[in-house]
Tab-separated table of C-alpha atoms and ligand atoms in Angstrom:
chain	number	residue	atom	x	y	z
A	1	MET	CA	0.022	0.056	0.006
A	2	SER	CA	1.134	3.667	-0.672
A	3	THR	CA	-0.146	6.731	0.227
A	4	PRO	CA	-0.282	10.169	-2.092
A	5	HIS	CA	2.938	11.222	-0.654
A	6	ASN	CA	4.709	8.138	0.044
A	7	GLN	CA	5.588	5.240	-2.375
A	8	ALA	CA	6.961	2.602	0.455
A	9	THR	CA	4.912	-0.598	1.037
A	10	VAL	CA	4.312	-1.652	4.703
A	11	GLY	CA	7.350	-3.194	6.387
A	12	GLU	CA	9.828	-0.818	4.444
A	13	ILE	CA	9.955	1.619	6.934
A	14	ALA	CA	11.722	1.088	10.403
A	15	LYS	CA	9.756	1.798	13.697
A	16	THR	CA	11.798	4.816	14.308
A	17	VAL	CA	12.219	7.508	11.655
A	18	LEU	CA	14.536	10.614	12.053
A	19	MET	CA	13.360	13.485	10.116
A	20	PRO	CA	16.005	16.202	9.012
A	21	GLY	CA	13.695	19.062	7.049
A	22	ASP	CA	15.677	18.781	3.860
A	23	PRO	CA	15.314	15.528	2.068
A	24	LEU	CA	18.870	15.867	0.671
A	25	ARG	CA	20.230	15.962	3.974
A	26	ALA	CA	18.304	12.805	4.756
A	27	LYS	CA	20.083	11.346	1.646
A	28	PHE	CA	23.373	12.410	2.886
A	29	LEU	CA	22.697	10.951	6.455
A	30	ALA	CA	21.374	7.496	5.267
A	31	GLU	CA	24.516	7.177	2.730
A	32	ASN	CA	26.894	8.273	5.634
A	33	TYR	CA	25.416	6.778	8.657
A	34	LEU	CA	23.384	3.798	7.802
A	35	GLU	CA	24.435	0.293	6.288
A	36	ASP	CA	22.424	-1.821	3.820
A	37	VAL	CA	20.573	1.316	2.744
A	38	HIS	CA	17.254	1.022	0.611
A	39	GLN	CA	15.512	4.134	-0.570
A	40	PHE	CA	11.762	3.733	-0.116
A	41	ASN	CA	10.285	7.151	-1.203
A	42	SER	CA	10.982	9.487	-3.936
A	43	VAL	CA	7.652	11.232	-4.037
A	44	ARG	CA	7.904	14.986	-4.625
A	45	ASN	CA	11.423	14.292	-3.963
A	46	MET	CA	10.755	13.723	-0.217
A	47	PHE	CA	13.399	11.063	-0.046
A	48	GLY	CA	13.297	8.108	2.799
A	49	TYR	CA	15.716	5.611	3.421
A	50	THR	CA	15.945	2.537	5.788
A	51	GLY	CA	18.885	0.835	6.529
A	52	THR	CA	20.796	-0.285	9.896
A	53	TYR	CA	22.516	1.273	12.513
A	54	LYS	CA	24.644	-0.949	14.799
A	55	GLY	CA	22.388	-3.613	13.631
A	56	LYS	CA	19.287	-1.673	14.506
A	57	LYS	CA	16.456	-0.912	11.711
A	58	VAL	CA	16.274	2.748	11.217
A	59	SER	CA	14.693	4.938	8.745
A	60	ILE	CA	15.547	8.608	7.885
A	61	MET	CA	13.151	10.532	5.685
A	62	GLY	CA	12.719	14.452	4.873
A	63	SER	CA	9.889	16.393	6.316
A	64	GLY	CA	9.789	19.549	4.472
A	65	MET	CA	9.411	22.894	6.118
A	66	GLY	CA	6.801	23.848	8.335
A	67	GLN	CA	3.860	22.269	10.261
A	68	PRO	CA	1.609	21.404	7.419
A	69	SER	CA	4.343	19.374	5.699
A	70	ILE	CA	5.603	17.468	8.597
A	71	GLY	CA	2.050	17.190	9.637
A	72	ILE	CA	1.188	15.104	6.545
A	73	TYR	CA	4.488	12.865	6.462
A	74	SER	CA	4.199	12.098	10.382
A	75	HIS	CA	0.450	11.347	9.954
A	76	GLU	CA	1.068	9.087	7.272
A	77	LEU	CA	4.171	7.239	8.953
A	78	TYR	CA	2.242	6.969	12.228
A	79	ASN	CA	-1.225	5.760	10.728
A	80	PHE	CA	-0.241	3.606	7.291
A	81	TYR	CA	3.353	2.444	8.023
A	82	ASP	CA	3.289	1.463	11.717
A	83	VAL	CA	5.770	3.925	12.850
A	84	GLU	CA	6.356	4.222	16.576
A	85	SER	CA	8.725	7.231	17.080
A	86	ILE	CA	9.662	10.284	14.939
A	87	ILE	CA	12.815	12.135	15.817
A	88	ARG	CA	12.784	15.477	13.943
A	89	ILE	CA	16.424	16.528	13.885
A	90	GLY	CA	16.478	20.260	12.841
A	91	SER	CA	17.909	23.711	13.000
A	92	CYS	CA	16.388	26.713	14.910
A	93	GLY	CA	16.998	30.316	15.759
A	94	ALA	CA	18.228	30.998	19.454
A	95	MET	CA	15.815	33.182	21.706
A	96	GLN	CA	17.915	33.430	24.782
A	97	GLU	CA	20.939	34.922	25.482
A	98	ASN	CA	22.548	32.100	27.152
A	99	ILE	CA	22.064	29.770	24.184
A	100	HIS	CA	24.787	30.022	21.705
A	101	LEU	CA	25.263	28.886	17.849
A	102	ARG	CA	25.852	25.412	17.555
A	103	ASP	CA	24.425	24.311	21.010
A	104	ILE	CA	21.629	21.646	20.931
A	105	ILE	CA	18.168	22.233	22.182
A	106	ILE	CA	16.265	19.143	23.324
A	107	VAL	CA	12.712	20.212	22.733
A	108	GLN	CA	10.394	19.543	25.676
A	109	GLY	CA	7.672	21.358	24.544
A	110	ALA	CA	6.112	23.285	21.719
A	111	CYS	CA	4.128	26.543	21.530
A	112	THR	CA	2.626	27.529	18.239
A	113	ASP	CA	1.031	30.260	16.224
A	114	SER	CA	-0.361	27.559	14.078
A	115	ASN	CA	-4.462	26.296	13.863
A	116	PHE	CA	-3.019	22.779	13.814
A	117	ALA	CA	-4.809	21.507	16.857
A	118	HIS	CA	-8.063	22.960	15.814
A	119	GLN	CA	-8.806	19.757	14.052
A	120	PHE	CA	-9.113	17.972	17.264
A	121	GLU	CA	-11.831	20.027	18.684
A	122	LEU	CA	-10.577	20.414	22.006
A	123	PRO	CA	-12.402	22.871	24.444
A	124	GLY	CA	-9.034	24.723	25.153
A	125	THR	CA	-5.318	25.220	24.251
A	126	TYR	CA	-3.309	21.852	23.625
A	127	SER	CA	0.099	21.830	25.157
A	128	ALA	CA	2.324	19.825	22.571
A	129	ILE	CA	5.206	17.859	24.533
A	130	SER	CA	7.665	15.382	23.646
A	131	SER	CA	7.940	11.691	24.615
A	132	TYR	CA	9.489	11.945	28.045
A	133	GLU	CA	11.019	8.418	27.478
A	134	LEU	CA	12.851	9.561	24.027
A	135	LEU	CA	13.731	13.146	25.883
A	136	GLU	CA	15.522	11.287	28.649
A	137	LYS	CA	17.317	9.171	26.635
A	138	ALA	CA	18.573	12.128	24.518
A	139	VAL	CA	19.922	14.033	27.749
A	140	ASN	CA	21.713	11.010	28.563
A	141	GLN	CA	23.217	10.775	25.297
A	142	ALA	CA	24.013	14.451	25.323
A	143	LYS	CA	25.682	14.197	28.910
A	144	GLU	CA	27.813	11.036	27.486
A	145	LYS	CA	29.103	13.181	24.538
A	146	GLY	CA	29.875	16.432	26.378
A	147	VAL	CA	27.731	18.656	24.085
A	148	THR	CA	26.477	21.736	25.190
A	149	TYR	CA	22.516	21.207	25.567
A	150	HIS	CA	19.605	22.854	26.868
A	151	VAL	CA	15.995	21.439	27.192
A	152	GLY	CA	12.739	23.094	27.263
A	153	ASN	CA	10.132	25.010	25.045
A	154	VAL	CA	10.328	26.234	21.500
A	155	ILE	CA	7.973	28.425	19.422
A	156	ALA	CA	7.172	26.403	16.454
A	157	SER	CA	5.640	28.925	14.143
A	158	ASP	CA	3.938	28.912	10.716
A	159	LEU	CA	5.857	31.945	9.827
A	160	PHE	CA	9.805	32.428	9.097
A	161	TYR	CA	9.149	36.253	7.860
A	162	HIS	CA	7.198	38.011	10.648
A	163	ALA	CA	5.130	40.914	10.112
A	164	ASP	CA	4.963	41.492	13.542
A	165	LYS	CA	8.428	42.293	14.525
A	166	GLY	CA	7.717	41.859	18.454
A	167	SER	CA	6.861	38.248	18.022
A	168	THR	CA	9.905	36.599	18.726
A	169	GLU	CA	10.524	38.849	22.126
A	170	LYS	CA	7.043	37.922	23.358
A	171	TRP	CA	7.690	34.210	22.971
A	172	ALA	CA	11.097	34.520	24.501
A	173	HIS	CA	9.583	36.277	27.386
A	174	MET	CA	7.488	33.014	28.089
A	175	GLY	CA	10.735	30.976	28.165
A	176	CYS	CA	10.950	29.768	24.794
A	177	LEU	CA	14.602	28.783	23.870
A	178	GLY	CA	14.388	28.731	20.223
A	179	ALA	CA	12.113	29.138	17.132
A	180	GLU	CA	11.452	26.636	14.506
A	181	MET	CA	8.390	25.664	12.196
A	182	GLU	CA	7.293	21.969	12.741
A	183	SER	CA	7.349	20.446	16.318
A	184	TYR	CA	3.998	21.461	17.457
A	185	ALA	CA	2.342	19.577	14.654
A	186	LEU	CA	4.662	16.560	15.156
A	187	PHE	CA	4.063	16.395	18.876
A	188	ALA	CA	0.275	16.680	18.392
A	189	ASN	CA	0.080	14.173	15.729
A	190	ALA	CA	1.904	11.657	17.842
A	191	ALA	CA	-0.363	12.533	20.889
A	192	TYR	CA	-3.504	12.001	18.753
A	193	TYR	CA	-2.297	8.630	17.224
A	194	GLY	CA	-0.983	7.283	20.567
A	195	LYS	CA	2.675	7.369	19.327
A	196	LYS	CA	6.025	9.172	20.199
A	197	ALA	CA	8.055	12.126	19.081
A	198	LEU	CA	11.055	14.110	19.909
A	199	THR	CA	12.897	17.075	18.298
A	200	LEU	CA	16.329	17.705	18.666
A	201	LEU	CA	17.660	21.068	17.083
A	202	THR	CA	21.350	22.685	16.799
A	203	VAL	CA	21.118	26.396	16.758
A	204	SER	CA	22.023	27.675	13.589
A	205	ASP	CA	21.520	31.280	13.800
A	206	SER	CA	20.628	33.558	17.065
A	207	LEU	CA	17.642	35.918	16.995
A	208	VAL	CA	19.187	37.793	19.957
A	209	THR	CA	22.627	38.462	18.436
A	210	GLN	CA	21.910	38.011	14.776
A	211	GLU	CA	24.761	35.646	14.381
A	212	GLU	CA	24.711	32.835	11.998
A	213	THR	CA	26.734	29.610	11.613
A	214	THR	CA	28.735	28.728	8.335
A	215	ALA	CA	27.405	25.786	6.352
A	216	GLU	CA	30.557	23.721	7.535
A	217	GLU	CA	29.912	24.433	11.215
A	218	ARG	CA	26.193	23.550	10.857
A	219	GLU	CA	27.416	20.219	9.249
A	220	LYS	CA	29.805	19.599	12.444
A	221	THR	CA	27.090	20.294	15.219
A	222	PHE	CA	24.645	18.437	12.897
A	223	THR	CA	26.702	15.166	13.208
A	224	ALA	CA	26.696	15.193	17.303
A	225	MET	CA	22.587	15.610	17.049
A	226	MET	CA	22.406	12.987	14.486
A	227	GLU	CA	24.463	10.505	16.644
A	228	ILE	CA	22.169	11.153	19.434
A	229	ALA	CA	19.302	10.549	17.369
A	230	LEU	CA	20.588	7.197	16.210
A	231	GLU	CA	21.495	6.115	19.622
A	232	ILE	CA	18.309	6.400	20.958
A	233	ALA	CA	16.196	4.966	18.167
A	234	GLU	CA	14.374	2.292	19.394
B	1	LIG	N1	13.003	31.025	12.641
B	1	LIG	C1	12.456	29.626	12.139
B	1	LIG	N2	12.810	28.568	11.973
B	1	LIG	C2	14.094	28.824	12.070
B	1	LIG	C3	14.830	29.734	12.282
B	1	LIG	C4	14.218	30.778	12.730
B	1	LIG	O1	14.879	31.736	13.066
B	1	LIG	N3	16.185	29.230	12.125
B	1	LIG	C5	16.201	28.180	11.860
B	1	LIG	N4	15.129	27.295	11.399
């Protein structure tokens, strides 16, 4: 069986899927970290691969940018491919002064300006959180690796370019550590379908100091984050 966005058959995708936003990064990671790699998707160039890491079956697939895109792919992975865990591996803009370029953020919760959770017809505001089980494992791995990490809330926005220039400060005031665009939809889908999700982010730019990392620097931190994700994959 395939879906409108994924040509894989059931069984081709592992129980845990790592999701970078960029499908070409999924390709690079699969080719460099996994053994016995097999490509299961190329619909819309949203490449997906399954292979093994230290003998463990793991999949890596692009999510695209934004909540609608990760909303579609995570829905299909959870509902049609028996996927149990999705670990997003992405980048974010830092929103606090003590968070520096290349630090890792292990996402505990996601705030949003998106309407994504309206579909669940809840009588209030849904707080999207990651799987504590995955989060605890990620923290342990980060400690073991000696990387600088922070655990907390992020703002998962529908906007990269904001007309309201003060929006970042308002979310920062509420304690958000970083800005990205996918975790709310991912965590909400995981909750609704009884599955697990976690997001690991490397800080690619700072919304406080306006510094940016070079492509080469991003690559390096991405490696540490990727290794954490691969180690905790179930
Ligand atoms: N905003 C949203 N998403 C991002 C950012 C940002 O500043 N940086 C990296 N991903």
